[in-house]
Structure formats: structure tokens, C-alpha cells
CSV table of N, CA and C in Angstrom, one decimal:
chain,number,residue,atom,x,y,z
A,1,MET,N,14.5,-57.0,61.2
A,1,MET,CA,14.5,-56.9,59.8
A,1,MET,C,15.5,-55.8,59.3
A,2,ALA,N,16.2,-56.2,58.2
A,2,ALA,CA,17.2,-55.3,57.7
A,2,ALA,C,16.6,-54.1,57.0
A,3,ALA,N,17.3,-53.0,57.0
A,3,ALA,CA,16.8,-51.8,56.4
A,3,ALA,C,16.7,-52.0,54.9
A,4,PRO,N,15.7,-51.3,54.2
A,4,PRO,CA,15.6,-51.5,52.8
A,4,PRO,C,16.8,-50.9,52.0
A,5,CYS,N,17.0,-51.5,50.8
A,5,CYS,CA,18.1,-51.0,50.0
A,5,CYS,C,17.7,-49.6,49.6
A,6,PRO,N,18.7,-48.7,49.5
A,6,PRO,CA,18.4,-47.3,49.2
A,6,PRO,C,17.8,-47.1,47.8
A,7,CYS,N,18.0,-48.1,46.8
A,7,CYS,CA,17.5,-47.9,45.5
A,7,CYS,C,16.0,-48.1,45.4
A,8,GLY,N,15.4,-48.7,46.4
A,8,GLY,CA,14.0,-48.8,46.4
A,8,GLY,C,13.4,-50.0,45.7
A,9,ARG,N,14.3,-50.9,45.3
A,9,ARG,CA,13.8,-52.1,44.5
A,9,ARG,C,13.0,-53.0,45.5
A,10,THR,N,11.9,-53.6,44.9
A,10,THR,CA,11.1,-54.5,45.7
A,10,THR,C,11.0,-55.9,45.1
A,11,SER,N,10.6,-56.8,45.9
A,11,SER,CA,10.4,-58.2,45.4
A,11,SER,C,9.2,-58.3,44.5
A,12,PRO,N,8.9,-59.4,43.9
A,12,PRO,CA,7.7,-59.6,43.1
A,12,PRO,C,6.4,-59.4,43.9
A,13,LYS,N,6.6,-59.6,45.2
A,13,LYS,CA,5.4,-59.4,46.1
A,13,LYS,C,5.3,-58.0,46.6
A,14,GLY,N,6.2,-57.1,46.1
A,14,GLY,CA,6.1,-55.7,46.5
A,14,GLY,C,6.8,-55.4,47.8
A,15,GLN,N,7.6,-56.3,48.4
A,15,GLN,CA,8.3,-56.0,49.6
A,15,GLN,C,9.6,-55.4,49.3
A,16,ALA,N,10.0,-54.4,50.1
A,16,ALA,CA,11.3,-53.8,49.9
A,16,ALA,C,12.5,-54.8,50.1
A,17,LEU,N,13.4,-54.8,49.2
A,17,LEU,CA,14.6,-55.7,49.4
A,17,LEU,C,15.6,-55.0,50.3
A,18,SER,N,16.3,-55.8,51.0
A,18,SER,CA,17.4,-55.3,51.8
A,18,SER,C,18.6,-55.0,51.0
A,19,LEU,N,19.6,-54.3,51.5
A,19,LEU,CA,20.8,-54.0,50.8
A,19,LEU,C,21.5,-55.3,50.4
A,20,ALA,N,21.5,-56.2,51.4
A,20,ALA,CA,22.2,-57.5,51.2
A,20,ALA,C,21.6,-58.4,50.1
A,21,ASP,N,20.2,-58.2,49.9
A,21,ASP,CA,19.5,-58.9,48.8
A,21,ASP,C,19.4,-58.1,47.5
A,22,CYS,N,20.0,-56.9,47.5
A,22,CYS,CA,19.8,-56.1,46.3
A,22,CYS,C,21.1,-55.6,45.8
A,23,CYS,N,21.5,-54.4,46.2
A,23,CYS,CA,22.7,-53.8,45.6
A,23,CYS,C,24.0,-54.2,46.3
A,24,GLY,N,23.9,-54.7,47.6
A,24,GLY,CA,25.1,-55.1,48.3
A,24,GLY,C,26.1,-56.0,47.6
A,25,PRO,N,25.6,-57.1,47.0
A,25,PRO,CA,26.5,-57.9,46.2
A,25,PRO,C,27.2,-57.2,45.1
A,26,LEU,N,26.6,-56.3,44.4
A,26,LEU,CA,27.2,-55.5,43.4
A,26,LEU,C,28.3,-54.6,43.9
A,27,HIS,N,28.0,-54.1,45.1
A,27,HIS,CA,29.0,-53.2,45.8
A,27,HIS,C,30.3,-53.9,46.2
A,28,THR,N,30.2,-55.3,46.3
A,28,THR,CA,31.4,-56.1,46.7
A,28,THR,C,32.0,-56.8,45.5
A,29,GLY,N,31.5,-56.4,44.2
A,29,GLY,CA,32.2,-56.9,43.1
A,29,GLY,C,31.4,-57.8,42.1
A,30,GLN,N,30.2,-58.3,42.6
A,30,GLN,CA,29.4,-59.1,41.7
A,30,GLN,C,29.0,-58.3,40.5
A,31,PRO,N,29.1,-58.8,39.2
A,31,PRO,CA,28.6,-58.1,38.1
A,31,PRO,C,27.1,-57.8,38.1
A,32,ALA,N,26.7,-56.7,37.6
A,32,ALA,CA,25.3,-56.4,37.5
A,32,ALA,C,24.7,-57.2,36.3
A,33,PRO,N,23.5,-57.8,36.5
A,33,PRO,CA,23.0,-58.6,35.4
A,33,PRO,C,22.5,-57.7,34.2
A,34,ASP,N,22.2,-56.4,34.4
A,34,ASP,CA,21.8,-55.5,33.4
A,34,ASP,C,22.1,-54.1,33.8
A,35,ALA,N,21.8,-53.2,32.8
A,35,ALA,CA,22.2,-51.7,33.1
A,35,ALA,C,21.3,-51.1,34.2
A,36,GLU,N,20.0,-51.6,34.3
A,36,GLU,CA,19.1,-51.0,35.3
A,36,GLU,C,19.7,-51.4,36.7
A,37,ARG,N,20.1,-52.6,36.9
A,37,ARG,CA,20.6,-53.0,38.2
A,37,ARG,C,21.9,-52.2,38.5
A,38,LEU,N,22.7,-52.0,37.5
A,38,LEU,CA,23.9,-51.2,37.7
A,38,LEU,C,23.6,-49.8,38.1
A,39,MET,N,22.6,-49.2,37.4
A,39,MET,CA,22.1,-47.8,37.8
A,39,MET,C,21.6,-47.8,39.2
A,40,ARG,N,20.9,-48.8,39.6
A,40,ARG,CA,20.4,-48.9,41.0
A,40,ARG,C,21.6,-49.0,42.0
A,41,SER,N,22.5,-49.8,41.7
A,41,SER,CA,23.7,-49.9,42.6
A,41,SER,C,24.5,-48.6,42.7
A,42,ARG,N,24.5,-47.9,41.6
A,42,ARG,CA,25.3,-46.6,41.6
A,42,ARG,C,24.5,-45.6,42.5
A,43,TYR,N,23.2,-45.6,42.3
A,43,TYR,CA,22.4,-44.7,43.2
A,43,TYR,C,22.6,-45.1,44.7
A,44,SER,N,22.6,-46.3,45.0
A,44,SER,CA,22.8,-46.8,46.4
A,44,SER,C,24.2,-46.4,46.8
A,45,ALA,N,25.2,-46.5,45.9
A,45,ALA,CA,26.5,-46.1,46.3
A,45,ALA,C,26.6,-44.6,46.6
A,46,PHE,N,25.9,-43.8,45.8
A,46,PHE,CA,25.9,-42.3,46.1
A,46,PHE,C,25.3,-42.1,47.5
A,47,VAL,N,24.2,-42.8,47.8
A,47,VAL,CA,23.5,-42.7,49.1
A,47,VAL,C,24.5,-43.1,50.3
A,48,ARG,N,25.3,-44.1,50.1
A,48,ARG,CA,26.1,-44.7,51.1
A,48,ARG,C,27.6,-44.1,51.1
A,49,GLY,N,27.8,-43.2,50.1
A,49,GLY,CA,29.2,-42.6,50.0
A,49,GLY,C,30.2,-43.6,49.5
A,50,ASP,N,29.8,-44.6,48.7
A,50,ASP,CA,30.7,-45.7,48.3
A,50,ASP,C,31.5,-45.2,47.0
A,51,VAL,N,32.5,-44.4,47.1
A,51,VAL,CA,33.2,-43.9,46.0
A,51,VAL,C,33.9,-45.0,45.2
A,52,PRO,N,34.5,-46.0,45.9
A,52,PRO,CA,35.2,-47.0,45.1
A,52,PRO,C,34.2,-47.7,44.1
A,53,HIS,N,33.0,-48.0,44.5
A,53,HIS,CA,32.0,-48.6,43.6
A,53,HIS,C,31.7,-47.7,42.4
A,54,LEU,N,31.5,-46.4,42.7
A,54,LEU,CA,31.1,-45.5,41.7
A,54,LEU,C,32.3,-45.4,40.6
A,55,LEU,N,33.5,-45.4,41.1
A,55,LEU,CA,34.6,-45.3,40.1
A,55,LEU,C,34.8,-46.6,39.4
A,56,ALA,N,34.6,-47.7,40.1
A,56,ALA,CA,34.8,-49.1,39.4
A,56,ALA,C,33.7,-49.3,38.4
A,57,THR,N,32.6,-48.7,38.5
A,57,THR,CA,31.5,-49.0,37.5
A,57,THR,C,31.3,-47.8,36.5
A,58,TRP,N,32.3,-46.9,36.5
A,58,TRP,CA,32.3,-45.8,35.5
A,58,TRP,C,33.2,-46.2,34.4
A,59,HIS,N,32.8,-46.1,33.1
A,59,HIS,CA,33.6,-46.6,32.0
A,59,HIS,C,34.9,-45.8,32.0
A,60,SER,N,36.0,-46.5,31.6
A,60,SER,CA,37.3,-45.9,31.7
A,60,SER,C,37.4,-44.7,30.7
A,61,SER,N,36.6,-44.6,29.7
A,61,SER,CA,36.7,-43.5,28.8
A,61,SER,C,36.2,-42.2,29.4
A,62,GLN,N,35.4,-42.3,30.4
A,62,GLN,CA,34.7,-41.1,31.0
A,62,GLN,C,35.0,-41.0,32.5
A,63,ARG,N,35.6,-42.0,33.1
A,63,ARG,CA,35.9,-42.0,34.6
A,63,ARG,C,36.8,-40.8,35.0
A,64,PRO,N,36.3,-40.1,36.0
A,64,PRO,CA,37.2,-39.0,36.6
A,64,PRO,C,38.3,-39.7,37.4
A,65,ALA,N,39.4,-38.9,37.5
A,65,ALA,CA,40.6,-39.4,38.2
A,65,ALA,C,40.3,-39.6,39.7
A,66,GLU,N,39.4,-38.7,40.2
A,66,GLU,CA,39.0,-38.9,41.6
A,66,GLU,C,37.6,-38.3,41.7
A,67,LEU,N,36.9,-38.7,42.8
A,67,LEU,CA,35.5,-38.3,43.0
A,67,LEU,C,35.3,-37.9,44.4
A,68,THR,N,34.8,-36.8,44.7
A,68,THR,CA,34.5,-36.3,46.0
A,68,THR,C,33.0,-36.1,46.1
A,69,LEU,N,32.3,-36.8,47.0
A,69,LEU,CA,30.9,-36.6,47.2
A,69,LEU,C,30.5,-35.6,48.2
A,70,GLU,N,29.4,-34.9,48.0
A,70,GLU,CA,28.9,-33.9,48.9
A,70,GLU,C,28.3,-34.7,50.1
A,71,THR,N,28.9,-34.6,51.3
A,71,THR,CA,28.4,-35.3,52.4
A,71,THR,C,27.1,-34.7,53.0
A,72,ALA,N,26.8,-33.5,52.6
A,72,ALA,CA,25.6,-32.8,53.1
A,72,ALA,C,24.3,-33.2,52.3
A,73,ASP,N,24.5,-33.8,51.2
A,73,ASP,CA,23.3,-34.2,50.4
A,73,ASP,C,22.5,-35.2,51.1
A,74,LYS,N,21.2,-35.1,51.0
A,74,LYS,CA,20.3,-36.1,51.6
A,74,LYS,C,19.5,-36.7,50.5
A,75,TRP,N,19.8,-38.0,50.2
A,75,TRP,CA,19.1,-38.6,49.1
A,75,TRP,C,17.7,-39.1,49.5
A,76,LEU,N,16.8,-38.8,48.7
A,76,LEU,CA,15.3,-39.1,49.0
A,76,LEU,C,14.7,-40.2,48.2
A,77,GLY,N,15.2,-40.6,47.1
A,77,GLY,CA,14.6,-41.7,46.4
A,77,GLY,C,15.0,-41.7,44.9
A,78,LEU,N,14.8,-42.9,44.3
A,78,LEU,CA,15.1,-43.2,42.9
A,78,LEU,C,13.9,-43.7,42.2
A,79,GLU,N,13.6,-43.2,41.1
A,79,GLU,CA,12.5,-43.8,40.2
A,79,GLU,C,13.1,-44.1,38.9
A,80,ILE,N,13.0,-45.4,38.5
A,80,ILE,CA,13.5,-45.8,37.2
A,80,ILE,C,12.3,-45.6,36.2
A,81,LYS,N,12.4,-44.7,35.2
A,81,LYS,CA,11.4,-44.5,34.3
A,81,LYS,C,11.4,-45.5,33.1
A,82,ARG,N,12.6,-45.8,32.7
A,82,ARG,CA,12.7,-46.7,31.5
A,82,ARG,C,14.1,-47.4,31.5
A,83,HIS,N,14.1,-48.6,31.1
A,83,HIS,CA,15.3,-49.4,30.8
A,83,HIS,C,15.2,-49.9,29.4
A,84,LEU,N,16.1,-49.4,28.5
A,84,LEU,CA,16.0,-49.7,27.1
A,84,LEU,C,17.3,-50.3,26.6
A,85,VAL,N,17.2,-51.6,26.1
A,85,VAL,CA,18.3,-52.3,25.6
A,85,VAL,C,18.5,-51.7,24.1
A,86,THR,N,19.6,-51.1,23.9
A,86,THR,CA,19.8,-50.5,22.6
A,86,THR,C,20.7,-51.3,21.6
A,87,GLY,N,21.3,-52.4,22.1
A,87,GLY,CA,22.2,-53.2,21.3
A,87,GLY,C,22.6,-54.4,22.2
A,88,PRO,N,23.4,-55.3,21.6
A,88,PRO,CA,23.8,-56.5,22.4
A,88,PRO,C,24.6,-56.2,23.7
A,89,ASP,N,25.3,-55.1,23.6
A,89,ASP,CA,26.1,-54.7,24.8
A,89,ASP,C,25.9,-53.2,25.1
A,90,THR,N,24.8,-52.6,24.8
A,90,THR,CA,24.5,-51.2,25.2
A,90,THR,C,23.1,-51.1,25.7
A,91,ALA,N,22.9,-50.1,26.5
A,91,ALA,CA,21.6,-49.9,27.1
A,91,ALA,C,21.5,-48.4,27.6
A,92,GLU,N,20.2,-48.0,27.8
A,92,GLU,CA,20.0,-46.7,28.4
A,92,GLU,C,19.0,-46.9,29.5
A,93,VAL,N,19.2,-46.1,30.6
A,93,VAL,CA,18.3,-46.1,31.7
A,93,VAL,C,17.9,-44.6,32.0
A,94,GLU,N,16.6,-44.4,31.9
A,94,GLU,CA,16.1,-43.1,32.3
A,94,GLU,C,15.6,-43.1,33.7
A,95,PHE,N,16.0,-42.2,34.5
A,95,PHE,CA,15.7,-42.2,35.9
A,95,PHE,C,15.5,-40.8,36.5
A,96,VAL,N,14.9,-40.7,37.6
A,96,VAL,CA,14.7,-39.5,38.4
A,96,VAL,C,15.3,-39.8,39.8
A,97,ALA,N,16.3,-39.1,40.2
A,97,ALA,CA,16.8,-39.2,41.6
A,97,ALA,C,16.5,-37.9,42.3
A,98,ARG,N,16.0,-38.1,43.5
A,98,ARG,CA,15.6,-36.9,44.3
A,98,ARG,C,16.5,-36.8,45.5
A,99,PHE,N,17.0,-35.6,45.7
A,99,PHE,CA,17.8,-35.3,46.9
A,99,PHE,C,17.7,-33.9,47.4
A,100,ARG,N,18.2,-33.6,48.5
A,100,ARG,CA,18.1,-32.3,49.1
A,100,ARG,C,19.6,-31.8,49.3
A,101,VAL,N,19.8,-30.6,48.9
A,101,VAL,CA,21.1,-29.9,49.1
A,101,VAL,C,20.9,-28.6,49.8
A,102,ALA,N,21.5,-28.4,51.0
A,102,ALA,CA,21.3,-27.2,51.8
A,102,ALA,C,19.9,-26.8,51.9
A,103,GLY,N,19.0,-27.8,52.1
A,103,GLY,CA,17.6,-27.6,52.3
A,103,GLY,C,16.8,-27.4,51.1
A,104,GLN,N,17.4,-27.4,49.9
A,104,GLN,CA,16.8,-27.2,48.6
A,104,GLN,C,16.5,-28.6,48.0
A,105,ALA,N,15.3,-28.8,47.5
A,105,ALA,CA,15.0,-30.1,46.9
A,105,ALA,C,15.5,-30.0,45.4
A,106,VAL,N,16.1,-31.1,45.0
A,106,VAL,CA,16.7,-31.3,43.7
A,106,VAL,C,16.1,-32.5,43.1
A,107,ARG,N,15.8,-32.4,41.8
A,107,ARG,CA,15.2,-33.5,41.0
A,107,ARG,C,16.1,-33.7,39.8
A,108,GLN,N,16.9,-34.8,39.8
A,108,GLN,CA,17.8,-35.1,38.7
A,108,GLN,C,17.2,-36.1,37.8
A,109,HIS,N,16.7,-35.6,36.6
A,109,HIS,CA,16.1,-36.5,35.6
A,109,HIS,C,17.1,-36.7,34.5
A,110,GLU,N,17.5,-37.9,34.2
A,110,GLU,CA,18.6,-38.2,33.3
A,110,GLU,C,18.4,-39.4,32.5
A,111,ARG,N,18.9,-39.4,31.3
A,111,ARG,CA,19.0,-40.6,30.5
A,111,ARG,C,20.4,-41.0,30.4
A,112,SER,N,20.8,-42.1,31.0
A,112,SER,CA,22.2,-42.6,31.1
A,112,SER,C,22.5,-43.7,30.1
A,113,ARG,N,23.7,-43.7,29.6
A,113,ARG,CA,24.1,-44.7,28.7
A,113,ARG,C,25.1,-45.6,29.4
A,114,PHE,N,24.9,-46.9,29.0
A,114,PHE,CA,25.7,-48.0,29.6
A,114,PHE,C,26.3,-48.9,28.5
A,115,VAL,N,27.4,-49.5,28.8
A,115,VAL,CA,28.0,-50.4,27.9
A,115,VAL,C,28.5,-51.6,28.7
A,116,ARG,N,28.4,-52.8,28.0
A,116,ARG,CA,28.9,-54.0,28.7
A,116,ARG,C,30.2,-54.5,28.0
A,117,GLU,N,31.2,-54.7,28.8
A,117,GLU,CA,32.5,-55.1,28.3
A,117,GLU,C,33.0,-56.3,29.2
A,118,ASP,N,33.4,-57.4,28.6
A,118,ASP,CA,33.8,-58.5,29.3
A,118,ASP,C,32.9,-59.0,30.4
A,119,GLY,N,31.6,-58.9,30.0
A,119,GLY,CA,30.5,-59.4,30.9
A,119,GLY,C,30.2,-58.4,32.1
A,120,ARG,N,30.7,-57.2,32.1
A,120,ARG,CA,30.4,-56.2,33.1
A,120,ARG,C,29.8,-55.0,32.5
A,121,TRP,N,28.8,-54.5,33.2
A,121,TRP,CA,28.2,-53.2,32.7
A,121,TRP,C,28.9,-52.0,33.3
A,122,PHE,N,29.0,-50.9,32.5
A,122,PHE,CA,29.6,-49.7,33.0
A,122,PHE,C,28.8,-48.5,32.6
A,123,TYR,N,28.7,-47.5,33.5
A,123,TYR,CA,28.1,-46.2,33.2
A,123,TYR,C,29.0,-45.5,32.3
A,124,VAL,N,28.5,-44.9,31.2
A,124,VAL,CA,29.3,-44.1,30.2
A,124,VAL,C,29.1,-42.7,30.5
A,125,ASP,N,27.9,-42.2,30.2
A,125,ASP,CA,27.5,-40.8,30.4
A,125,ASP,C,26.0,-40.7,30.4
A,126,GLY,N,25.5,-39.4,30.5
A,126,GLY,CA,24.1,-39.2,30.5
A,126,GLY,C,23.7,-37.8,30.1
A,127,ASP,N,22.5,-37.7,29.7
A,127,ASP,CA,21.9,-36.4,29.3
A,127,ASP,C,20.8,-36.0,30.3
A,128,ALA,N,20.9,-34.8,30.8
A,128,ALA,CA,19.9,-34.2,31.7
A,128,ALA,C,18.6,-34.0,30.9
A,129,LEU,N,17.5,-34.4,31.4
A,129,LEU,CA,16.2,-34.3,30.7
A,129,LEU,C,15.3,-33.2,31.4
């Protein structure tokens, strides 16, 4: 059996989805159907160190020129608190990502903003909560 997707998404029967059945297709270029799925794919990309996916899904108005991930971070889990459609092509996702840095537990609680352009969702920015 394949390892579960890092984002923690489950099937309607409560079974963990594999990366191939969840975030994997988004990492290879398939558009996310909504902002929540894009958020999940970005979390999985952080876990896997997939910088190209993170940059490709960051809105051009906010995208950094380059991105270096901390390889010592240990990602522990993602909880989606809320997915709110705020307009025909805008949405917000509130989430909590847990990880460990140098042995210290970190809890990142954020409300992220997303926009859809030409049928693709992009992360714009977020507010720490």
C-alpha cells in the first residue's frame, strides 16, 4: 500500500489517500479544483521539498524570486479549519500546520487568500492568526 499523502486528506470512507490519488497530480501540473486543494498541495510540497510547485502556485504579484526551504524542519500535520469562497474567483483557507524546528514544536495558524486566474488557483498571501 502506498504511503498516505502528507496533507492528510481522506476518502469519503475515512481512508487516507495516497500522494498519487491526492496532491501528486497537482504537483505535476494538474490545476487544483478549489483553493483548499491548492492549500493541501502546497503543504505537501513543503513536506516533500517541492520548491518548483510552491513557486508555480504562488501568485505572480507576491511570488519571491527564489525560495529556500529549511531541510531540518519536520512536518507533523495539516488541519484545514475553514474553506470560504469569497467571490467567483477568490477564496480563503484557514489552516493550522504543525512542524518541528530544532526540536521546538511550531504551530502555524493562518488565513490564506487565493485567487483563480485562467482556471488556475494561486496562493496570494496570508495573515497569521
